[in-house]
């Protein structure tokens, strides 16, 4: 209850005649007060009015009057009249303003006063005695309303003949005070006109609170009390109620996700709130909560723990423990990711082949282990085990994972999947088969086991074959034979394939009828044709779009205009150029070695450290000190102990081949050690090792022009080999070596074979079957072994792709068979990232199906030279063209001697001729290092010669059609 006093009354207005008197008196505590008294009890017909000044009602509709008064008991007054009263009347008169100004008694006697009540004393007293004796003071309260007709009112006290004193009059109204209740604020509200009235007050939510139900109301009753709350507010999300009916912001590290009465809670695991009033705790990096998850839910699981591996040959079992935080959900599963890695200094990895098998699976594993099989032998892998739940895929961060590195062991080759009958006679049949899916090494040979079906395996025969095909002879006519085959690598034999039944012809049938397509006599030729048939079959099965996500389809040949590249042979293959001699044409291979390679005294060779493993034994770094020369670094290839005579012959054949070459972009042979053990091949040392791993180590670090420079070197080396009619057959970035000046040199002549197709030795030819580097090899070479310089150009295109993609594996993880099929269907590798279009066009030119349409190596060299000279614009003149103006006229120069005279450098003639620089085509390949070797050490001379070399190259290029660039 709250009440309010109206302002103190300044005075009462006394009527005339002044029957009420203002006198000093005492209250019950004997304090002096002013009172109004009237006591006309000895005269009849009294009607005495006491009027208050104007009272502003201040919007109050009901006003209360508390009157403190004393009344004399009529009976106690001697000889009082019968008209003596012990009561008085209370009146009020509403108006908008004070009515007291200038109004006489007449006005007041007729004014429309409304009576409130007749007030009687509860107590009266018999004797007026202010001398400290008991005084009976009455207090009465009356109220009146509704007040509506004016801003205020006058009160009037009517005395009809009593003897009384008014000690005090308090005038007030009642209101409900402003209040905060149910998180809503209600303003001060005056009570209604009647004491029973209920006045509605609308509430408004306090700060950080929101309406829960509307409308929000409280009722103010006639006594100034709030009652009947309706609706309420409550603290909004991020705020909690505190005792004092306010909404407090959630402190940091806590949150409240909903509106209402609850309190702030600690952030769930793996989440945090960094500011006050959080409605949600954000997941920490690497964790995520799904849309349908509750804010109090834990974020997605953390990584699994305790990942262990057990490697068994080419399988591995991985086991792990569940993550510490499994997330709140019941749907925790594991995914296993597999990457195959190069175990060089910096592990570079690519995703595993599709053929890798996961048991029970690679995704959605509920258990804590997986067995992974069909991995490659001797290969490094990285496995990532991820803990995933239903919301992980929404995570912007990678799933939490634990990784493990393993290396597989040596393993035997996997099964040969199928065999095909190529042809049959009454006494023999010829079979072919694809290599096992997992050779796990280089296949040395195959073993074929077969027996007459009727003998039930009692008399089985075994034959060996160097390649994926064999002719079984000495068979009985019209008989069924069950045949199995298995492959052998250094790790031993794989398991035998499933038995397959093949029949010989019955006697008398014409053999030709049963021969394979083409009916070539040569067993190998037939094998090839079957391979072709198989490819054709696969092709029809595969939809064209299968490769579309990785490769692009390019139409070549007849449909699209192609650029033809007239050979440069007139300019390059001058009659003086040597022709390469196949060491295998020598009856005694030692003779070939000594023809082409210098025998070195092993005492001149110092072995320092292992560089890597070659096909026949370790490769070392070492130093060579030849008599009369400075010691210099070399690479030393060794033949490991226990070799066969054939292995020694193959090993040394590389030296015999290398020794025939002398060109700055071909690895240079220093010599061989054959007269003592170990047998060694000693070559110049290439500080940066193999190009593929060198690029992977330096991913993205070279300007394009530098890569083009490296490619130019390789093309130049290949041009030289092609000129010598040498076909490399295994041109790939892994077989290019890089020295400290980033000069690239072609190496690895182990697999390389002579230009003409060698059909004289079928055993040897088919032994290549498992060795074809499919991704690098032209389709005609895969299909029917048509290895030519044009197929080397195809490989050169792949090398260009490898270089521009910094050592990416061509066709990534596609299987060999898919690569073959894709190429057949005109799919080609797309341009690597950041590769200029002209270079990709060069690759596509190299990959034309029609090998005659491919550019020749001299074309490639001049294309690349043109790019180097004039890299970014085809129209601006080459800076070298400007340099040429001051250069000597070379138009009449036709020999090295002429050229040196034109340059006034004849002092170097002997050195040039002595080093075999005897043709202008060799001059165009000279580099600074070559000049140093030739004894041209003065920088000015080097510059003069190299400027001339460049202008000669330009001269040649300007005559070659390179408009496609
Ligand atoms: P290869 O069997 O010829 O491929 O040699 C095996 C590895 O030995 C190569 O991948 C190179 O890393 C390294 N290697 C071979 N020849 C040289 C060389 N001349 N200079 C430096 N490293 C070499």
mmCIF file of N, CA and C in Angstrom, residues 711-773:
data_model
loop_
_atom_site.group_PDB
_atom_site.id
_atom_site.type_symbol
_atom_site.label_atom_id
_atom_site.label_comp_id
_atom_site.label_asym_id
_atom_site.label_seq_id
_atom_site.Cartn_x
_atom_site.Cartn_y
_atom_site.Cartn_z
ATOM 1 N N UNK A 711 63.700 -28.612 -70.122
ATOM 2 C CA UNK A 711 63.098 -29.433 -71.177
ATOM 3 C C UNK A 711 63.883 -29.312 -72.479
ATOM 4 N N UNK A 712 64.402 -28.126 -72.720
ATOM 5 C CA UNK A 712 65.186 -27.910 -73.931
ATOM 6 C C UNK A 712 66.427 -28.804 -73.917
ATOM 7 N N UNK A 713 67.039 -28.900 -72.722
ATOM 8 C CA UNK A 713 68.217 -29.746 -72.607
ATOM 9 C C UNK A 713 67.890 -31.202 -72.907
ATOM 10 N N UNK A 714 66.763 -31.657 -72.350
ATOM 11 C CA UNK A 714 66.385 -33.060 -72.578
ATOM 12 C C UNK A 714 66.113 -33.284 -74.071
ATOM 13 N N UNK A 715 65.387 -32.327 -74.678
ATOM 14 C CA UNK A 715 65.062 -32.463 -76.102
ATOM 15 C C UNK A 715 66.345 -32.480 -76.925
ATOM 16 N N UNK A 716 67.308 -31.669 -76.491
ATOM 17 C CA UNK A 716 68.563 -31.608 -77.226
ATOM 18 C C UNK A 716 69.317 -32.941 -77.125
ATOM 19 N N UNK A 717 69.315 -33.516 -75.915
ATOM 20 C CA UNK A 717 69.938 -34.827 -75.743
ATOM 21 C C UNK A 717 69.235 -35.875 -76.592
ATOM 22 N N UNK A 718 67.908 -35.814 -76.619
ATOM 23 C CA UNK A 718 67.149 -36.796 -77.391
ATOM 24 C C UNK A 718 67.348 -36.584 -78.891
ATOM 25 N N UNK A 719 67.501 -35.321 -79.278
ATOM 26 C CA UNK A 719 67.769 -35.054 -80.699
ATOM 27 C C UNK A 719 69.066 -35.742 -81.117
ATOM 28 N N UNK A 720 70.038 -35.652 -80.223
ATOM 29 C CA UNK A 720 71.334 -36.276 -80.494
ATOM 30 C C UNK A 720 71.181 -37.791 -80.620
ATOM 31 N N UNK A 721 70.418 -38.389 -79.665
ATOM 32 C CA UNK A 721 70.230 -39.842 -79.717
ATOM 33 C C UNK A 721 69.502 -40.252 -80.987
ATOM 34 N N UNK A 722 68.468 -39.449 -81.362
ATOM 35 C CA UNK A 722 67.702 -39.788 -82.568
ATOM 36 C C UNK A 722 68.597 -39.693 -83.799
ATOM 37 N N UNK A 723 69.451 -38.701 -83.780
ATOM 38 C CA UNK A 723 70.390 -38.562 -84.903
ATOM 39 C C UNK A 723 71.279 -39.792 -85.034
ATOM 40 N N UNK A 724 71.569 -40.369 -83.885
ATOM 41 C CA UNK A 724 72.412 -41.557 -83.910
ATOM 42 C C UNK A 724 71.578 -42.821 -84.118
ATOM 43 N N UNK A 725 70.310 -42.623 -84.432
ATOM 44 C CA UNK A 725 69.373 -43.731 -84.652
ATOM 45 C C UNK A 725 69.250 -44.598 -83.396
ATOM 46 N N UNK A 726 69.362 -43.970 -82.275
ATOM 47 C CA UNK A 726 69.218 -44.695 -81.021
ATOM 48 C C UNK A 726 67.833 -44.416 -80.440
ATOM 49 N N UNK A 727 67.123 -45.486 -80.102
ATOM 50 C CA UNK A 727 65.795 -45.328 -79.495
ATOM 51 C C UNK A 727 65.918 -45.661 -78.007
ATOM 52 N N UNK A 728 65.518 -44.766 -77.205
ATOM 53 C CA UNK A 728 65.735 -44.932 -75.765
ATOM 54 C C UNK A 728 64.774 -45.937 -75.138
ATOM 55 N N UNK A 729 63.497 -45.846 -75.459
ATOM 56 C CA UNK A 729 62.427 -46.747 -74.994
ATOM 57 C C UNK A 729 62.007 -46.556 -73.540
ATOM 58 N N UNK A 730 62.779 -45.811 -72.780
ATOM 59 C CA UNK A 730 62.391 -45.640 -71.370
ATOM 60 C C UNK A 730 62.654 -44.207 -70.949
ATOM 61 N N UNK A 731 62.283 -43.275 -71.838
ATOM 62 C CA UNK A 731 62.483 -41.863 -71.505
ATOM 63 C C UNK A 731 61.412 -41.464 -70.487
ATOM 64 N N UNK A 732 61.855 -41.052 -69.327
ATOM 65 C CA UNK A 732 60.947 -40.665 -68.234
ATOM 66 C C UNK A 732 61.756 -39.782 -67.309
ATOM 67 N N UNK A 733 61.085 -38.944 -66.541
ATOM 68 C CA UNK A 733 61.808 -38.011 -65.659
ATOM 69 C C UNK A 733 62.721 -38.766 -64.698
ATOM 70 N N UNK A 734 62.331 -39.986 -64.314
ATOM 71 C CA UNK A 734 63.183 -40.725 -63.370
ATOM 72 C C UNK A 734 64.509 -41.112 -64.006
ATOM 73 N N UNK A 735 64.563 -41.095 -65.347
ATOM 74 C CA UNK A 735 65.791 -41.464 -66.042
ATOM 75 C C UNK A 735 66.545 -40.259 -66.588
ATOM 76 N N UNK A 736 66.170 -39.098 -66.113
ATOM 77 C CA UNK A 736 66.927 -37.886 -66.438
ATOM 78 C C UNK A 736 67.657 -37.489 -65.163
ATOM 79 N N UNK A 737 68.921 -37.161 -65.266
ATOM 80 C CA UNK A 737 69.671 -36.724 -64.085
ATOM 81 C C UNK A 737 69.935 -35.222 -64.196
ATOM 82 N N UNK A 738 70.068 -34.606 -63.034
ATOM 83 C CA UNK A 738 70.185 -33.144 -62.986
ATOM 84 C C UNK A 738 71.474 -32.793 -62.244
ATOM 85 N N UNK A 739 72.291 -31.942 -62.823
ATOM 86 C CA UNK A 739 73.518 -31.554 -62.106
ATOM 87 C C UNK A 739 73.304 -30.268 -61.325
ATOM 88 N N UNK A 740 74.396 -29.754 -60.746
ATOM 89 C CA UNK A 740 74.216 -28.604 -59.850
ATOM 90 C C UNK A 740 73.834 -27.346 -60.620
ATOM 91 N N UNK A 741 74.091 -27.322 -61.927
ATOM 92 C CA UNK A 741 73.678 -26.155 -62.725
ATOM 93 C C UNK A 741 72.297 -26.339 -63.336
ATOM 94 N N UNK A 742 71.605 -27.350 -62.865
ATOM 95 C CA UNK A 742 70.272 -27.691 -63.366
ATOM 96 C C UNK A 742 70.302 -28.125 -64.834
ATOM 97 N N UNK A 743 71.457 -28.579 -65.295
ATOM 98 C CA UNK A 743 71.512 -29.147 -66.642
ATOM 99 C C UNK A 743 70.962 -30.569 -66.561
ATOM 100 N N UNK A 744 70.040 -30.882 -67.473
ATOM 101 C CA UNK A 744 69.415 -32.204 -67.469
ATOM 102 C C UNK A 744 70.117 -33.088 -68.482
ATOM 103 N N UNK A 745 70.362 -34.316 -68.090
ATOM 104 C CA UNK A 745 71.038 -35.237 -69.001
ATOM 105 C C UNK A 745 70.277 -36.565 -69.038
ATOM 106 N N UNK A 746 70.152 -37.081 -70.235
ATOM 107 C CA UNK A 746 69.435 -38.343 -70.406
ATOM 108 C C UNK A 746 70.336 -39.468 -69.910
ATOM 109 N N UNK A 747 69.753 -40.375 -69.128
ATOM 110 C CA UNK A 747 70.546 -41.501 -68.635
ATOM 111 C C UNK A 747 69.698 -42.765 -68.704
ATOM 112 N N UNK A 748 70.219 -43.803 -68.088
ATOM 113 C CA UNK A 748 69.550 -45.107 -68.005
ATOM 114 C C UNK A 748 69.331 -45.717 -69.388
ATOM 115 N N UNK A 749 70.376 -46.313 -69.857
ATOM 116 C CA UNK A 749 70.284 -46.955 -71.162
ATOM 117 C C UNK A 749 70.121 -48.462 -71.006
ATOM 118 N N UNK A 750 69.732 -48.845 -69.813
ATOM 119 C CA UNK A 750 69.616 -50.277 -69.541
ATOM 120 C C UNK A 750 68.509 -50.939 -70.332
ATOM 121 N N UNK A 751 67.382 -50.291 -70.388
ATOM 122 C CA UNK A 751 66.239 -50.885 -71.074
ATOM 123 C C UNK A 751 66.280 -50.565 -72.558
ATOM 124 N N UNK A 752 67.150 -49.641 -72.903
ATOM 125 C CA UNK A 752 67.111 -49.085 -74.250
ATOM 126 C C UNK A 752 67.531 -50.121 -75.272
ATOM 127 N N UNK A 753 66.923 -50.051 -76.418
ATOM 128 C CA UNK A 753 67.208 -51.046 -77.439
ATOM 129 C C UNK A 753 67.372 -50.368 -78.790
ATOM 130 N N UNK A 754 67.925 -51.100 -79.676
ATOM 131 C CA UNK A 754 68.237 -50.579 -81.000
ATOM 132 C C UNK A 754 66.972 -50.272 -81.780
ATOM 133 N N UNK A 755 67.099 -49.323 -82.689
ATOM 134 C CA UNK A 755 65.953 -48.801 -83.433
ATOM 135 C C UNK A 755 65.120 -49.869 -84.129
ATOM 136 N N UNK A 756 65.766 -50.737 -84.822
ATOM 137 C CA UNK A 756 64.994 -51.722 -85.578
ATOM 138 C C UNK A 756 64.348 -52.726 -84.631
ATOM 139 N N UNK A 757 63.138 -53.097 -84.960
ATOM 140 C CA UNK A 757 62.445 -54.030 -84.092
ATOM 141 C C UNK A 757 63.171 -55.378 -84.140
ATOM 142 N N UNK A 758 63.453 -55.826 -82.967
ATOM 143 C CA UNK A 758 64.249 -57.041 -82.885
ATOM 144 C C UNK A 758 63.328 -58.242 -82.774
ATOM 145 N N UNK A 759 63.163 -58.939 -83.873
ATOM 146 C CA UNK A 759 62.302 -60.123 -83.837
ATOM 147 C C UNK A 759 63.136 -61.395 -83.928
ATOM 148 N N UNK A 760 64.463 -61.169 -83.985
ATOM 149 C CA UNK A 760 65.300 -62.350 -84.184
ATOM 150 C C UNK A 760 65.391 -63.186 -82.911
ATOM 151 N N UNK A 761 65.197 -62.577 -81.826
ATOM 152 C CA UNK A 761 65.350 -63.300 -80.567
ATOM 153 C C UNK A 761 64.040 -63.212 -79.785
ATOM 154 N N UNK A 762 63.122 -64.131 -80.068
ATOM 155 C CA UNK A 762 61.792 -64.012 -79.463
ATOM 156 C C UNK A 762 61.827 -64.097 -77.940
ATOM 157 N N UNK A 763 62.757 -64.882 -77.409
ATOM 158 C CA UNK A 763 62.815 -65.003 -75.949
ATOM 159 C C UNK A 763 63.105 -63.627 -75.335
ATOM 160 N N UNK A 764 64.059 -62.976 -75.922
ATOM 161 C CA UNK A 764 64.476 -61.678 -75.413
ATOM 162 C C UNK A 764 63.361 -60.642 -75.571
ATOM 163 N N UNK A 765 62.716 -60.668 -76.751
ATOM 164 C CA UNK A 765 61.659 -59.682 -77.009
ATOM 165 C C UNK A 765 60.526 -59.821 -76.004
ATOM 166 N N UNK A 766 60.113 -61.086 -75.796
ATOM 167 C CA UNK A 766 58.972 -61.238 -74.895
ATOM 168 C C UNK A 766 59.371 -60.984 -73.446
ATOM 169 N N UNK A 767 60.679 -61.090 -73.156
ATOM 170 C CA UNK A 767 61.064 -60.816 -71.768
ATOM 171 C C UNK A 767 60.858 -59.341 -71.434
ATOM 172 N N UNK A 768 60.664 -58.544 -72.438
ATOM 173 C CA UNK A 768 60.374 -57.131 -72.182
ATOM 174 C C UNK A 768 58.938 -56.921 -71.734
ATOM 175 N N UNK A 769 58.147 -57.968 -71.949
ATOM 176 C CA UNK A 769 56.705 -57.800 -71.747
ATOM 177 C C UNK A 769 56.350 -57.159 -70.427
ATOM 178 N N UNK A 770 56.980 -57.626 -69.353
ATOM 179 C CA UNK A 770 56.635 -57.070 -68.047
ATOM 180 C C UNK A 770 57.291 -55.730 -67.801
ATOM 181 N N UNK A 771 58.118 -55.284 -68.716
ATOM 182 C CA UNK A 771 58.941 -54.113 -68.417
ATOM 183 C C UNK A 771 58.454 -52.827 -69.062
ATOM 184 N N UNK A 772 57.446 -52.947 -69.893
ATOM 185 C CA UNK A 772 57.058 -51.720 -70.598
ATOM 186 C C UNK A 772 56.546 -50.681 -69.605
ATOM 187 N N UNK A 773 57.141 -49.485 -69.608
ATOM 188 C CA UNK A 773 56.616 -48.433 -68.719
ATOM 189 C C UNK A 773 55.397 -47.807 -69.378
#
